[in-house]
XYZ file of C-alpha atoms in Angstrom:
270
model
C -2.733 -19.202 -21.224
C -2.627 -15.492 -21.943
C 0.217 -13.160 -20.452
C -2.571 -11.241 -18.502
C -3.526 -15.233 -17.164
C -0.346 -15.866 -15.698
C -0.080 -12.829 -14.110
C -3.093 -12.785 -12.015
C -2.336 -16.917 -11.220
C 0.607 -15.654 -9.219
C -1.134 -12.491 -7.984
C -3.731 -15.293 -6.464
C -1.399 -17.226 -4.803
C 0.766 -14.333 -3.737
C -2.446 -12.937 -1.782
C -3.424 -15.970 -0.044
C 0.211 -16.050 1.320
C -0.561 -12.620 2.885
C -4.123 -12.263 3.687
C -5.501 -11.198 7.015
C -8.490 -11.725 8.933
C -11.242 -9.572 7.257
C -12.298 -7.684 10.137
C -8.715 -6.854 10.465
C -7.568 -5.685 7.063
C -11.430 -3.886 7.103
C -10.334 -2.202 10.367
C -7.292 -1.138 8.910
C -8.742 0.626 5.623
C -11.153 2.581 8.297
C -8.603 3.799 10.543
C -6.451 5.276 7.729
C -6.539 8.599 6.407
C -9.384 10.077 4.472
C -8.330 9.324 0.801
C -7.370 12.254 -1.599
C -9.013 13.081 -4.443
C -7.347 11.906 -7.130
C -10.110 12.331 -10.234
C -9.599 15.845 -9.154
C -5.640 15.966 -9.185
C -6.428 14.322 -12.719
C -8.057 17.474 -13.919
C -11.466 16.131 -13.442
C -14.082 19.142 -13.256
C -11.431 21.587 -14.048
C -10.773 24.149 -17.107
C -7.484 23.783 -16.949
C -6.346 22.133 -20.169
C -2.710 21.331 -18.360
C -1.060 17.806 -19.098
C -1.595 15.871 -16.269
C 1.098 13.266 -14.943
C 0.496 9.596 -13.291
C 4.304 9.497 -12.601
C 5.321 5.137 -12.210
C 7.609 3.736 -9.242
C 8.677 0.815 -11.523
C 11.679 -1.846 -11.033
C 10.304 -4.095 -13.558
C 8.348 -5.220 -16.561
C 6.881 -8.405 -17.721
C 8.425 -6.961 -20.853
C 11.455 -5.477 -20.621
C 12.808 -7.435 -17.771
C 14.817 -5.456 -14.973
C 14.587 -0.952 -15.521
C 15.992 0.239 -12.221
C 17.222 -0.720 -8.875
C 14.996 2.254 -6.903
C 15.948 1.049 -3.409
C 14.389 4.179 -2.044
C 11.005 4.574 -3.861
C 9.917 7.499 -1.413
C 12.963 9.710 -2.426
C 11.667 8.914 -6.028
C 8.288 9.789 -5.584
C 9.396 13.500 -4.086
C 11.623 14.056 -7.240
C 8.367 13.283 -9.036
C 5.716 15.811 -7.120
C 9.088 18.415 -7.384
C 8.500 17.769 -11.284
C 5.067 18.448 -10.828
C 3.344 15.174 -10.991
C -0.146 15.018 -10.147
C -0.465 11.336 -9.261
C 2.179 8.692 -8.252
C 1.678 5.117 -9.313
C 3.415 2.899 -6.717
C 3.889 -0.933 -8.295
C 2.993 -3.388 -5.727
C 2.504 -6.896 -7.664
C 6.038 -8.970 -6.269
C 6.416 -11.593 -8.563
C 6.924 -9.753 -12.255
C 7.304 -5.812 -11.096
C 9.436 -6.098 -8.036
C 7.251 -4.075 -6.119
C 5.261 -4.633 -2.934
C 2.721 -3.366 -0.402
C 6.251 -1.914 1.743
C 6.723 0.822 -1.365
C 3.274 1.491 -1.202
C 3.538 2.435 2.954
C 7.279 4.259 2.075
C 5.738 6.583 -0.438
C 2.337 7.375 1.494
C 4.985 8.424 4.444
C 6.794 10.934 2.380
C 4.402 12.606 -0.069
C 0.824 14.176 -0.081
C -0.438 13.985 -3.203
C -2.908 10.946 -4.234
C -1.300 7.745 -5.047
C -2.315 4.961 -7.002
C -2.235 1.152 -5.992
C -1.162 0.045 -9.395
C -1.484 -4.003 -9.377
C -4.002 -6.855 -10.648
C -7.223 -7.109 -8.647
C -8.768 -9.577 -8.744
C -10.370 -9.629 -5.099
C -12.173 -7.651 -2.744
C -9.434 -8.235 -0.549
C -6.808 -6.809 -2.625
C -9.271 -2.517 -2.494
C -9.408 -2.334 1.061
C -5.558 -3.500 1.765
C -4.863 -0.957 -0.915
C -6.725 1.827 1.673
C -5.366 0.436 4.724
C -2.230 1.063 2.910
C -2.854 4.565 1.559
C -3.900 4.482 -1.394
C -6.144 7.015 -2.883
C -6.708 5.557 -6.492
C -6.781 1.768 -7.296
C -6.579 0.321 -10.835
C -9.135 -2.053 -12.377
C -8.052 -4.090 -15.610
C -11.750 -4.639 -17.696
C -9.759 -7.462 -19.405
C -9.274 -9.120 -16.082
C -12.905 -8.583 -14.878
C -16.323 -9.752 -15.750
C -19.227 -6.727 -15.922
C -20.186 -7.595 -12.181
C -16.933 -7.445 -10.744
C -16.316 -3.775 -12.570
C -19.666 -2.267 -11.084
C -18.814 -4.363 -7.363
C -15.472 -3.392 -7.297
C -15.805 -0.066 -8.114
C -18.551 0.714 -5.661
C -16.333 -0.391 -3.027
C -13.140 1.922 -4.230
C -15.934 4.400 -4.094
C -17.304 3.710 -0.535
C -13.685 3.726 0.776
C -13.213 7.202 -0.701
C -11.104 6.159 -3.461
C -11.025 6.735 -7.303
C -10.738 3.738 -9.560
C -8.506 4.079 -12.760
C -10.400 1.452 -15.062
C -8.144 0.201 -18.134
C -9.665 -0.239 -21.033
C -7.824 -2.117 -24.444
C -10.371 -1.965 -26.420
C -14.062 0.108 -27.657
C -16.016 -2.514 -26.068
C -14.203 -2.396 -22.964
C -14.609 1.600 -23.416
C -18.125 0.712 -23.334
C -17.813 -1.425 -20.292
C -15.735 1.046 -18.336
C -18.854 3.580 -19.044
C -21.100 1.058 -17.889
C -19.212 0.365 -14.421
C -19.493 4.402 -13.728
C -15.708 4.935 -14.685
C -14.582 8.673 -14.032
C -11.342 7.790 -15.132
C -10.416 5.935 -18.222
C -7.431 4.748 -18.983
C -6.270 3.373 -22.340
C -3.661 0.879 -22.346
C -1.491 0.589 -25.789
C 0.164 -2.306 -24.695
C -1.764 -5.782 -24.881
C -1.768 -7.374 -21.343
C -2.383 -10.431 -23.237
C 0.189 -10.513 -25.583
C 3.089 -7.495 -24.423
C 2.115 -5.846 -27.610
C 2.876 -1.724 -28.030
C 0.596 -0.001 -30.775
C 0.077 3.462 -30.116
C -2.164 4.288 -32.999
C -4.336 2.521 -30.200
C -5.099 5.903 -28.403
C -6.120 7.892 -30.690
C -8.329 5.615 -32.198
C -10.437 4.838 -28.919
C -9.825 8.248 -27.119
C -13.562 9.854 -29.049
C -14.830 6.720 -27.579
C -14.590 8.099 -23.705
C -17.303 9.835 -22.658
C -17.179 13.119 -21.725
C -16.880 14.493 -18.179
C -14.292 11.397 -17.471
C -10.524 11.857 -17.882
C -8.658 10.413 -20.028
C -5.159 8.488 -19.813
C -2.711 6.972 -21.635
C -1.100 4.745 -21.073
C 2.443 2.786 -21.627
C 4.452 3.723 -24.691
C 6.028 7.034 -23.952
C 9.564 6.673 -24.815
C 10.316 10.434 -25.128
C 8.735 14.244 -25.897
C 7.418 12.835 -28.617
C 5.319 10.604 -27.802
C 3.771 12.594 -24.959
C 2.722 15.595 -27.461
C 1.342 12.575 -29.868
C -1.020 11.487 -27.315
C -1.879 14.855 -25.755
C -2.666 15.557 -29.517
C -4.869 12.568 -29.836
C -7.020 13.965 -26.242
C -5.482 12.641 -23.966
C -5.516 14.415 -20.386
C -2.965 12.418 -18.913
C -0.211 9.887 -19.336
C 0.661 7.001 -16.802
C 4.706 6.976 -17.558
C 6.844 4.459 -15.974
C 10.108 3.002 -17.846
C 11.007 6.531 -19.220
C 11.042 8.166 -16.022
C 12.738 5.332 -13.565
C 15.599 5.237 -16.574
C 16.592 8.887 -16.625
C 18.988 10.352 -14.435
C 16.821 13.497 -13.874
C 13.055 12.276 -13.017
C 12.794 15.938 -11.978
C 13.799 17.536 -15.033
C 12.089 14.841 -17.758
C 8.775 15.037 -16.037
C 8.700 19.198 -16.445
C 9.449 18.595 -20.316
C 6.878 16.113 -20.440
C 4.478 18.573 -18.770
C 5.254 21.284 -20.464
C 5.509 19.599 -24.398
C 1.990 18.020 -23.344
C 0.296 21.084 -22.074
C 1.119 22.883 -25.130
C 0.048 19.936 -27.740
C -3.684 20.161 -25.729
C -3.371 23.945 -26.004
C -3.074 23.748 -29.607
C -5.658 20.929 -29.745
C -8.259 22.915 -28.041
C -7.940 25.985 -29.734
């Protein structure tokens, strides 16, 4: 059993504990808010070359074990839009993150821009509890999902009013994501089934996504560095999580990130 296999076991079990009547949880997902646009917030559509942010909410890793208390994930998430971030991830898997559906609801109360249900779905279930709490952009793992369950589950997000953030590991799973309609493609350097970090990964799958989606990287930023490597390499923006829950100034780290990103895309598109 893979990493990425034991993971979604407990995120199984975890949502039969909690599941609701259907009609209710569906009732719920109507009655909330109309969802923001997060492809948009992304850069989608735009001229703008700007670095884009998907700033995390993260207490833990499968990986790296404990990374920060945050007992108030809301007040987090407003240091993040003050350092400009365009889209706050919100962890809500319980059993190796820490996080739950609770953060999700704390965060939607205190900040407007979109926010993304970051977790492993695997069900239905799991995209309209994400918009009954909130959520504006969900996150679909091709690794986890057959071809049918990409397509299905992404018409749904899409019938809800939400964007889908498909992760991709791989050029086939590129192709996949492309398949399914994906307007936003994430790249994952770290192997869900093994924990693995190569960056190189990026840059050799970003000429892969097809044009007119967005594309994200994702995991691996430890520092400026890293950010202007994969802003170099195309990407449009970065999903950062450990490096920004560690740091005393969220704030402050995120503008640098920004602002070393936009420039490395600057010089990349000139």
């Amino acid at each position: 059993m893979t990493v990425l296999d034991d993971i979604i076991e407990g995120v199984r079990e975890d949502l039969q504990a909690r599941r609701l009547p259907q009609r209710d949880i569906e009732s719920a997902a109507r009655a909330a808010a109309p969802a923001r646009d997060a492809w948009l917030a992304l850069g989608g559509g735009e001229a703008d070359p700007g670095l884009r942010v998907i700033a995390e909410i993260k207490r833990r890793s499968p990986s790296k074990g404990d990374l920060a208390g945050i007992v108030d994930p809301a007040a987090l998430a407003e240091e993040y839009v003050a350092g400009g971030a365009s889209v706050i991830s919100v962890l809500t898997e319980q059993r190796r993150f820490k996080g739950s559906l609770a953060d999700l609801d704390a965060v939607r109360a205190r900040v407007d821009v979109p926010l993304l249900r970051k977790d492993f779905t695997v069900d239905e279930y799991q995209i309209w509890e994400a918009r009954a709490h909130g959520a504006d952009l969900i996150l679909l793992i091709a690794a986890a999902l057959d071809d049918a369950q990409l397509k299905g589950f992404s018409e749904l997000a899409h019938e809800l009013g939400m964007n889908v953030l498909l992760e991709t590991h791989t050029r086939e799973e590129i192709d996949r994501a492309a398949a399914a309609g994906a307007r936003i493609i994430g790249v994952n350097v770290r192997n869900l089934k093994t924990l693995d970090v190569d960056r190189s990964v990026f840059g050799g799958l970003a000429a892969s996504i097809p044009a007119g989606a967005v594309a994200v990287a994702e995991s691996g930023v430890r520092g400026v560095e890293d950010v202007t490597h994969y802003a170099s390499q195309g990407a449009q923006a970065l999903l950062v999580g450990e490096a920004l829950v560690r740091t005393e100034d969220p704030r402050g780290l995120l503008r640098e990130f920004r602002d070393a990103g936009s420039a490395a895309m600057a010089t990349r598109l000139a």
